[in-house]
Coordinates of C-alpha atoms in Angstrom, one line a residue:
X1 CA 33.2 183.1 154.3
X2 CA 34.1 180.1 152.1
X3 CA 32.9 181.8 149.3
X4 CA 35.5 184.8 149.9
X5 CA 38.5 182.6 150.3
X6 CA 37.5 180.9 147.3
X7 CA 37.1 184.2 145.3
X8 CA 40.5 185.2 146.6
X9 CA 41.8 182.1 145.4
X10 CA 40.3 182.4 142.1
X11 CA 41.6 186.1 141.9
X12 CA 45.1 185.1 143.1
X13 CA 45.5 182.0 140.9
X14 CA 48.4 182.5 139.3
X15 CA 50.1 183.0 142.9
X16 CA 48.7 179.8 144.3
X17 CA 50.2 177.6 141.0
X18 CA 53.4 179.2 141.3
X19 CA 53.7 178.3 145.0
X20 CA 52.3 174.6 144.3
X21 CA 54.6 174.2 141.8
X22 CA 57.7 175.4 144.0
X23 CA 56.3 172.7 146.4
X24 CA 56.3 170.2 144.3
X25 CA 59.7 171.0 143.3
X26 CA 61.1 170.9 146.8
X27 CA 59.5 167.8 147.7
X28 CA 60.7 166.5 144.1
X29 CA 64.1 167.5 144.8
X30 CA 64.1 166.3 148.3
X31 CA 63.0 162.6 147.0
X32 CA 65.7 162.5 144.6
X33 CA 68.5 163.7 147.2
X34 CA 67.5 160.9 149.5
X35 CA 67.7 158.5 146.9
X36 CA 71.2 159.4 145.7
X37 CA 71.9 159.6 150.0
X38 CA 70.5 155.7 150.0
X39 CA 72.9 154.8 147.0
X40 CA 76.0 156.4 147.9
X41 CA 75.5 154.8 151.6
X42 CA 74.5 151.5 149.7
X43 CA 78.0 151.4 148.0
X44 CA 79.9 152.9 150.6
X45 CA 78.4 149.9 152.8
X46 CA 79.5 147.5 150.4
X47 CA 82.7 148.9 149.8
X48 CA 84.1 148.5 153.0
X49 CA 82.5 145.1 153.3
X50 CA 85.2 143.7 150.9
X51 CA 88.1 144.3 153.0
X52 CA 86.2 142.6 155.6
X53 CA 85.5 139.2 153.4
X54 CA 88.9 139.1 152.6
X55 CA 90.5 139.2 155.8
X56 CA 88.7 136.1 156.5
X57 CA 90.0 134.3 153.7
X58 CA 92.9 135.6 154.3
X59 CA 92.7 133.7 157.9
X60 CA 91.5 130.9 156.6
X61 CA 94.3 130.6 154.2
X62 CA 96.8 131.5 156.6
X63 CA 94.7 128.6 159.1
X64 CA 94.9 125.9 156.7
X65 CA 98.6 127.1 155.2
X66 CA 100.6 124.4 157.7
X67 CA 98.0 121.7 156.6
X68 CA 98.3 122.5 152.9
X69 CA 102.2 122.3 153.3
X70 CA 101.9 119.0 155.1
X71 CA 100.0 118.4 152.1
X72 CA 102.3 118.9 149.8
X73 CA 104.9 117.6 151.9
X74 CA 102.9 114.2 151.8
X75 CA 102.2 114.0 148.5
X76 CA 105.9 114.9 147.1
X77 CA 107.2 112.3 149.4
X78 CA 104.4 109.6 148.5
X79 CA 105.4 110.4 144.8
X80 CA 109.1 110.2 145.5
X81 CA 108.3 107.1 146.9
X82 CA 106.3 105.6 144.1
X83 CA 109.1 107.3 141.7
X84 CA 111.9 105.5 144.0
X85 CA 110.2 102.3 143.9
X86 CA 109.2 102.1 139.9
X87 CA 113.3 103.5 139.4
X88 CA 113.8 100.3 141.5
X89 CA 111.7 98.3 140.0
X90 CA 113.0 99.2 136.5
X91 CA 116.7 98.6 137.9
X92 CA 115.7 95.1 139.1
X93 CA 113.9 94.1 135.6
X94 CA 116.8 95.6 134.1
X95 CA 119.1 93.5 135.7
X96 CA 116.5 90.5 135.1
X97 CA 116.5 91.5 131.7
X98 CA 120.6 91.2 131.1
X99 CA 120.4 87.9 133.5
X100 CA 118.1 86.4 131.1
X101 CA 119.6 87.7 127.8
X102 CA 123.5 86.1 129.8
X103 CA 121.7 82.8 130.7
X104 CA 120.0 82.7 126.7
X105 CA 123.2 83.4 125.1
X106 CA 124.9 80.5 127.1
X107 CA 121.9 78.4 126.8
X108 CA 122.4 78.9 123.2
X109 CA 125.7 79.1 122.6
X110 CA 125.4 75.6 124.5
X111 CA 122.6 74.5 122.2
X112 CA 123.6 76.3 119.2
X113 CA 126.3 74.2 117.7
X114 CA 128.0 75.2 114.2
X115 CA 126.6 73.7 111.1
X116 CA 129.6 71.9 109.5
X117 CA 130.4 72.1 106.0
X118 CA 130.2 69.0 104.6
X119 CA 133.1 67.8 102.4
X120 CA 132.4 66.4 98.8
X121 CA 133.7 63.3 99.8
X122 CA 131.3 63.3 103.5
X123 CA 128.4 64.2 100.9
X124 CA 129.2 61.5 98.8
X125 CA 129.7 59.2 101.3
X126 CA 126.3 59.8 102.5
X127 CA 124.4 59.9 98.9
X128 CA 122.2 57.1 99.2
X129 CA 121.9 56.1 94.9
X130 CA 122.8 53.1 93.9
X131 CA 125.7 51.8 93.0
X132 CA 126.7 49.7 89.6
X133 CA 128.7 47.2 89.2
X134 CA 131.8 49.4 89.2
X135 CA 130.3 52.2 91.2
X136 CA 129.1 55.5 91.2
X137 CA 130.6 58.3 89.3
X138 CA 130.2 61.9 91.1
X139 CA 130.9 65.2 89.7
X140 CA 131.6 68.4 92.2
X141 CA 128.1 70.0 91.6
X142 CA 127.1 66.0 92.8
X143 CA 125.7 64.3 89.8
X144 CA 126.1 61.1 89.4
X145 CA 125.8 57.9 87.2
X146 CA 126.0 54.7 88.2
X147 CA 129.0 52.6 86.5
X148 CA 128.4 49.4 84.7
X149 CA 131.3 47.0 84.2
X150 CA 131.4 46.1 80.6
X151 CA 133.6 45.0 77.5
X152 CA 133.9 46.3 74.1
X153 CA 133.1 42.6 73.1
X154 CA 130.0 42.8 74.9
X155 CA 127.0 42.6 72.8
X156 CA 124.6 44.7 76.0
X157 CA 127.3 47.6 75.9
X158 CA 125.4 49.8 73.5
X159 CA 122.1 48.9 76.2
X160 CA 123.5 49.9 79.0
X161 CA 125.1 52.9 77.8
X162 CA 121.1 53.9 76.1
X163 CA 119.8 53.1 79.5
X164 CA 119.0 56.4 82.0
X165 CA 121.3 56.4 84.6
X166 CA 123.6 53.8 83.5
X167 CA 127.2 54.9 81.9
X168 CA 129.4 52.1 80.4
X169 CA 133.0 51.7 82.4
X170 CA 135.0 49.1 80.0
X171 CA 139.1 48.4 79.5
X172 CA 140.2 49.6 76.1
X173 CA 144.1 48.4 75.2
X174 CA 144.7 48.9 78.8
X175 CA 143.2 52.3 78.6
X176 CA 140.2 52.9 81.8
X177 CA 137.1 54.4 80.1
X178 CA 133.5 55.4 80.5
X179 CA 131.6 56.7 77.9
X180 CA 127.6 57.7 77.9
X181 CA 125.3 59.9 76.1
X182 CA 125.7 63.5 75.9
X183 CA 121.6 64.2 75.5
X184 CA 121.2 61.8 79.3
X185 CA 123.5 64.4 81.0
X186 CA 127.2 63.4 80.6
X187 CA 127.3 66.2 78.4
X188 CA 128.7 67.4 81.8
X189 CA 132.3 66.3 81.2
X190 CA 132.8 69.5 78.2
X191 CA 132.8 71.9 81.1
X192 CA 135.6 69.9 83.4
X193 CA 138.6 71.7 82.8
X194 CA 142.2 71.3 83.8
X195 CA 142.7 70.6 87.9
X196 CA 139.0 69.8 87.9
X197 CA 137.7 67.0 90.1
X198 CA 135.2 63.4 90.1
X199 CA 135.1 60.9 92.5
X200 CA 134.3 57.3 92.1
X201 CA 132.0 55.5 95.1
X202 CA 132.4 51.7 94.9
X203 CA 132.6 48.9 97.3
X204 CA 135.4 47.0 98.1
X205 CA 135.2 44.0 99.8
X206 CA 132.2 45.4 101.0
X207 CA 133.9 48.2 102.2
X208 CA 133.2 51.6 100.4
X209 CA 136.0 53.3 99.3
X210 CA 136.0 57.1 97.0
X211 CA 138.6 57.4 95.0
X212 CA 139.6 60.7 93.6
X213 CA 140.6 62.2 89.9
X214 CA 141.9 64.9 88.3
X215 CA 141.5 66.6 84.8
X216 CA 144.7 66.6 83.2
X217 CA 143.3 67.4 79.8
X218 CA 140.4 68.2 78.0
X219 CA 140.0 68.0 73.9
X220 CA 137.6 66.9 70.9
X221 CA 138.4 63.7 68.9
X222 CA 136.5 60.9 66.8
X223 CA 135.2 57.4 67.4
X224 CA 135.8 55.3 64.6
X225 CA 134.4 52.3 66.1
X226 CA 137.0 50.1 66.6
X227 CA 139.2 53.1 68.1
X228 CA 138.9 56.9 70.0
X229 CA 142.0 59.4 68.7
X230 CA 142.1 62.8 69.3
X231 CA 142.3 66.0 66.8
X232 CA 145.7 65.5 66.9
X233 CA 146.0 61.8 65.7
X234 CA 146.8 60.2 69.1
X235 CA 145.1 57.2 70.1
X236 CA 144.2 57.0 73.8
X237 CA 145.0 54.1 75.1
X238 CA 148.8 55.4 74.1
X239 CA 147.9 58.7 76.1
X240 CA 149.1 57.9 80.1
X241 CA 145.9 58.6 82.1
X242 CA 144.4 56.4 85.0
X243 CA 140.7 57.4 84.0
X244 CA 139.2 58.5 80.5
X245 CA 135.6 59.8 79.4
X246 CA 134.1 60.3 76.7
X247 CA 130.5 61.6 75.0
X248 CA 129.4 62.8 71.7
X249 CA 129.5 65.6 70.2
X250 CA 127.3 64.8 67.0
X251 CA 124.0 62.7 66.0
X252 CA 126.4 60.2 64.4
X253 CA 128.3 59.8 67.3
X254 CA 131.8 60.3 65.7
X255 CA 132.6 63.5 67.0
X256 CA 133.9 63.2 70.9
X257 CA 134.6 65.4 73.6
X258 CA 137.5 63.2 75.4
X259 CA 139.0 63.6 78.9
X260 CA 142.1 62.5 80.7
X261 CA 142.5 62.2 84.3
X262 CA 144.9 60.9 87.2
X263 CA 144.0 59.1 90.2
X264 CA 144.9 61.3 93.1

């Protein structure tokens, strides 16, 4: 018996592939249409599981909207409150500020006093160089020499008019004069001019007392030893002047610069 269905197997063979093959097909098909069933129903699940999730956040949002607002609410007002308070604080240093800058400028317009210009006869007054026997001589830029009393008969009046700091004051025919050495800095008197000033510090009875002269005229002349004359042959004692100075103007010491003044 089984070896007739097995002959009729053999003889139908073709057949019997044919129909396997259509088996496996369906079954093959089959498979693969529940497969694409599973997917579609996969993403159709997951597809209306969205709407889901989001309706709970959007509960939870609309739960927690009031406390978020109070939130907000809170924190605006805490920073309008800090703001308020560091806009107040700034106002009140501000205000400290121009308090303090008020009270400074009275404290130093209170402390601060003006400097005052000394005059030239304040500075003089307060120079603190020694007086000669007949003073001090001061020129406006305040330099100075001290004034030795002398005569032309005096044998020490060439000394002390070689000696630093020491100009020779002497009466000549009634005439006032001090004389000194251009090269020790009474080269000073050629830049006087007209209207210029000197002062003259001495002590009077122990008392000090400046007096005050003015340039009335400045020109050259010669020493000829026994007298001064100017360029234009006039001797100075006959010249009307309450002061007159003189220095060289050459190594021989004939050539002068000569200066008149009044006491004013």
């Amino acid at each position: 018996m089984k070896q007739g269905v097995w002959c009729f197997i053999k003889s139908h063979k073709k057949i019997f592939l044919t129909l396997f093959m259509m088996v496996k097909l369906v079954i093959l098909v089959g498979f693969l249409t529940g497969l694409i069933d599973f997917k579609i129903n996969a993403l159709a699940n997951n597809t209306r599981s969205l709407p889901h999730n989001l309706n709970i956040n959007s509960y939870n949002l609309t739960d927690f909207s009031s406390d978020i607002k109070l939130e907000s609410k809170t924190k605006v007002n805490e920073v309008v409150a800090k703001t308020s308070e560091v806009s107040d604080n700034v106002v009140k240093e501000e205000v400290a500020t121009k308090k303090t800058k008020k009270v400074t400028n009275k404290v130093e317009k209170k402390t601060t006093k003006p400097v005052k210009k000394l005059t030239i006869k304040e500075k003089i007054n307060a120079d603190t160089k020694k007086l000669g026997t007949s003073g001090r001589l001061y020129f406006p830029s305040m330099t100075s020499f001290a004034l030795y009393k002398t005569s032309v008969y005096d044998e020490n009046i060439q000394k002390i008019v070689d000696k630093k700091d020491s100009a020779a004051n002497f009466d000549f025919n009634g005439a006032n004069v001090i004389g000194d050495h251009s090269n020790q800095g009474f080269s000073i008197i050629k830049s006087l001019k007209v209207g210029s000033k000197v002062y003259i510090k001495i002590k009077v009875n122990g008392k000090v007392v400046i007096k005050a002269y003015q340039v009335t005229e400045k020109t050259n002349g010669t020493n000829t030893g026994v007298s001064l004359i100017t360029n234009d042959k006039r001797r100075i004692e006959d010249v009307k002047a309450s002061l007159v100075m003189y220095t060289c103007n050459s190594l021989d010491g004939k050539k002068v610069t000569i200066v008149f003044l009044k006491e004013i």
